Coordinates of C-alpha atoms and ligand atoms in Angstrom, one line a residue:
X1175 CA 0.0 0.0 0.0
X1176 CA 1.0 3.6 -0.6
X1177 CA 0.0 5.7 2.4
X1178 CA 1.0 9.3 2.2
X1179 CA 0.7 12.0 4.9
X1180 CA 0.4 15.3 2.9
X1181 CA 1.5 17.8 5.5
X1182 CA 1.7 21.6 5.7
X1183 CA 0.0 24.6 7.2
X1184 CA -3.5 25.9 6.3
X1185 CA -3.4 27.2 2.8
X1186 CA -0.3 25.3 1.7
X1187 CA -2.2 23.5 -1.1
X1188 CA -2.8 20.1 0.4
X1189 CA -6.4 19.8 -0.9
X1190 CA -5.4 20.9 -4.4
X1191 CA -2.5 18.6 -4.6
X1192 CA -4.4 15.6 -3.1
X1193 CA -6.9 15.9 -5.9
X1194 CA -4.2 15.3 -8.5
X1195 CA -2.4 12.6 -6.6
X1196 CA -5.5 10.4 -5.9
X1197 CA -5.9 10.0 -9.7
X1198 CA -2.3 9.6 -10.5
X1199 CA -1.7 6.9 -7.8
X1200 CA -5.2 5.5 -7.3
X1201 CA -5.5 6.6 -3.7
X1202 CA -8.4 7.3 -1.4
X1203 CA -8.4 11.0 -0.2
X1204 CA -9.0 11.3 3.5
X1205 CA -9.4 15.0 4.4
X1206 CA -10.7 15.5 8.0
X1207 CA -11.5 19.1 7.2
X1208 CA -13.8 18.0 4.3
X1209 CA -15.4 15.3 6.4
X1210 CA -16.1 17.7 9.2
X1211 CA -17.6 20.3 6.8
X1212 CA -19.7 17.5 5.4
X1213 CA -21.0 16.8 8.9
X1214 CA -21.8 20.5 9.4
X1215 CA -23.7 20.6 6.1
X1216 CA -25.7 17.6 7.1
X1217 CA -26.4 19.1 10.5
X1218 CA -25.3 16.0 12.4
X1219 CA -24.5 16.1 16.2
X1220 CA -20.8 15.8 15.4
X1221 CA -21.1 18.7 12.9
X1222 CA -22.9 20.9 15.4
X1223 CA -20.2 20.2 18.0
X1224 CA -17.4 20.9 15.5
X1225 CA -18.7 24.1 13.9
X1226 CA -18.0 26.7 16.5
X1227 CA -14.5 25.2 17.1
X1228 CA -13.7 25.3 13.4
X1229 CA -15.1 28.8 12.9
X1230 CA -12.7 30.0 15.6
X1231 CA -9.8 28.3 13.9
X1232 CA -9.1 25.9 16.8
X1233 CA -8.5 22.2 16.5
X1234 CA -11.5 19.8 17.2
X1235 CA -10.8 17.2 19.9
X1236 CA -8.6 14.3 19.0
X1237 CA -11.2 11.6 19.8
X1238 CA -13.6 13.2 17.3
X1239 CA -11.3 13.0 14.3
X1240 CA -9.8 9.7 15.4
X1241 CA -13.3 8.1 15.3
X1242 CA -13.9 9.5 11.8
X1243 CA -10.6 8.1 10.5
X1244 CA -11.1 4.7 12.1
X1245 CA -14.5 4.3 10.5
X1246 CA -13.2 5.2 7.0
X1247 CA -10.2 2.9 7.3
X1248 CA -12.5 0.0 8.4
X1249 CA -14.9 0.7 5.4
X1250 CA -12.1 0.4 2.8
X1251 CA -10.3 -2.9 3.5
X1252 CA -9.3 -3.3 -0.2
X1253 CA -7.8 0.2 -0.7
X1254 CA -4.5 0.4 -2.5
X1255 CA -3.6 3.4 -0.5
X1256 CA -4.6 6.6 1.2
X1257 CA -3.7 10.3 1.2
X1258 CA -4.1 11.7 4.7
X1259 CA -4.8 15.5 4.2
X1260 CA -5.1 17.5 7.4
X1261 CA -4.6 14.5 9.5
X1262 CA -2.7 13.8 11.8
X1263 CA -2.6 17.2 13.4
X1264 CA -1.4 16.3 16.9
X1265 CA 1.0 13.7 18.3
X1266 CA -1.9 11.8 19.7
X1267 CA -3.5 11.5 16.3
X1268 CA -0.2 10.4 14.7
X1269 CA 0.3 7.7 17.3
X1270 CA -3.2 6.5 16.8
X1271 CA -2.7 6.4 13.0
X1272 CA 0.5 4.3 13.3
X1273 CA -1.3 1.9 15.6
X1274 CA -4.4 1.6 13.3
X1275 CA -2.3 1.1 10.2
X1276 CA -0.2 -1.5 12.1
X1277 CA -3.4 -3.4 12.8
X1278 CA -4.1 -3.4 9.1
X1279 CA -0.6 -4.7 8.4
X1280 CA 0.5 -1.5 6.7
X1281 CA 2.2 1.8 7.6
X1282 CA 2.8 5.4 6.5
X1283 CA 5.1 5.3 3.4
X1284 CA 6.1 9.0 3.6
X1285 CA 5.2 12.4 4.9
X1286 CA 5.4 15.1 2.3
X1287 CA 5.6 18.5 3.8
X1288 CA 4.6 21.5 1.7
X1289 CA 6.6 24.5 2.7
X1290 CA 5.0 28.0 2.3
X1291 CA 5.8 31.1 4.4
X1292 CA 3.2 32.7 6.7
X1293 CA 2.6 35.9 4.7
X1294 CA 1.9 33.9 1.5
X1295 CA -0.5 31.5 3.5
X1296 CA -2.4 34.5 4.9
X1297 CA -2.7 36.0 1.4
X1298 CA -4.0 32.8 -0.2
X1299 CA -6.5 32.1 2.6
X1300 CA -7.9 35.6 2.5
X1301 CA -8.2 35.3 -1.3
X1302 CA -10.0 31.9 -0.9
X1303 CA -12.3 33.5 1.7
X1304 CA -13.8 35.7 -0.9
X1305 CA -15.5 32.7 -2.5
X1306 CA -15.2 29.7 -0.2
X1307 CA -17.9 30.9 2.2
X1308 CA -15.7 29.4 5.0
X1309 CA -15.9 31.4 8.2
X1310 CA -12.4 30.4 9.1
X1311 CA -11.1 32.0 5.9
X1312 CA -13.0 35.2 6.5
X1313 CA -10.7 37.3 8.5
X1314 CA -7.0 37.6 9.2
X1315 CA -7.4 37.2 13.0
X1316 CA -8.8 33.7 12.6
X1317 CA -6.3 32.8 9.9
X1318 CA -3.5 33.8 12.2
X1319 CA -5.0 31.6 14.9
X1320 CA -5.1 28.6 12.6
X1321 CA -1.5 29.2 11.7
X1322 CA -0.7 29.5 15.4
X1323 CA -2.5 26.2 16.1
X1324 CA -0.4 24.6 13.3
X1325 CA 2.9 25.9 14.7
X1326 CA 2.1 24.9 18.3
X1327 CA 0.4 21.5 17.9
X1328 CA 0.9 20.3 14.3
X1329 CA 4.4 21.3 13.2
X1330 CA 6.0 19.1 16.0
X1331 CA 4.9 16.1 13.9
X1332 CA 7.8 16.8 11.6
X1333 CA 10.0 15.6 14.4
X1334 CA 7.7 12.5 14.9
X1335 CA 8.1 11.5 11.3
X1336 CA 11.8 12.5 11.1
X1337 CA 12.4 9.9 13.8
X1338 CA 10.9 7.3 11.4
X1339 CA 13.0 8.7 8.5
X1340 CA 9.8 9.5 6.6
X1341 CA 9.8 13.3 6.3
X1342 CA 10.4 14.9 2.9
X1343 CA 10.2 18.7 2.4
X1344 CA 8.6 20.0 -0.8
X1345 CA 8.7 23.7 -1.8
X1346 CA 5.0 24.7 -1.9
X1347 CA 5.4 27.9 -3.9
X1348 CA 5.1 27.8 -7.7
X1349 CA 2.6 26.5 -10.2
X1350 CA 0.2 23.7 -9.3
X1351 CA 1.7 21.5 -11.9
X1352 CA 5.3 22.2 -10.8
X1353 CA 4.5 21.3 -7.2
X1354 CA 2.7 18.2 -8.4
X1355 CA 5.8 17.2 -10.3
X1356 CA 7.9 17.5 -7.2
X1357 CA 5.5 15.5 -5.2
X1358 CA 5.4 12.7 -7.8
X1359 CA 9.2 12.7 -7.9
X1360 CA 9.4 12.2 -4.2
X1361 CA 6.7 9.4 -4.3
X1362 CA 8.3 7.6 -7.3
X1363 CA 11.6 7.4 -5.4
X1364 CA 10.1 5.5 -2.5
Ligands
LIG2047 P1 -6.9 24.1 6.5 O1 -5.8 23.0 6.4 O2 -7.0 25.0 5.3 O3 -7.0 24.8 7.8 P2 -8.9 21.9 6.9 O4 -10.1 21.8 6.0 O5 -7.8 20.9 6.9 O6 -8.3 23.3 6.4 O7 -9.3 22.2 8.4 C1 -10.3 23.1 8.8 C2 -10.6 23.0 10.3 O8 -11.1 21.7 10.6 C3 -9.3 23.1 11.2 O9 -9.0 24.5 11.5 C4 -9.9 22.4 12.5 O10 -10.7 23.1 13.2 C5 -10.6 21.2 11.9 N1 -9.8 20.0 11.6 C6 -9.5 19.4 10.4 N2 -8.7 18.3 10.6 C7 -8.5 18.2 12.0 C8 -7.7 17.3 12.8 N3 -7.1 16.3 12.2 N4 -7.7 17.6 14.1 C9 -8.4 18.6 14.7 N5 -9.1 19.5 14.0 C10 -9.2 19.3 12.6

């Protein structure tokens, strides 16, 4: 199996690049942000609980996202691989993911980290906010909070995957196709 953690701060292009990679490598896209927004749209209990947290730009509790990931992995026993986009975001989530994949006799193949500086991220998210309708893209204060959450809770995962010799840095600025080519090169070298 090919199991990729596509990593990077909010606005680094994980969703865009995931869409290309799932077709190129026949992978299942697992975006916790998309799943949570789907729950909000459906008005489920989980969605109601997550909405105000997400609108503030904070992380939703680990047990909520872990439960979602568990159920999707269990529903796809014959998958040839997964792209994890926006997950894991904390050490607890990363430890769970390793354990869950271990139970399925597989593991993370690589972590590809899209590197984009903070001013560029803020610019991209504010631009996206004009059409995305996402409350968490709507103002700079919330965007800065998301980046702060990333720096405090999520960026330490680079160390987690470095210890497993799995982290690869990818320059996340340039054309969509140029970044895709760099990601493919890193995957093809595995
Ligand atoms: P972005 O990467 O642009 O911030 P996402 O769609 O990945 O967008 O995430 C949007 C929001 O969803 C996050 O700010 C957070 O509130 C919530 N979220 C998504 N994935 C997770 C996760 N793995 N753990 C905790 N919260 C999450």
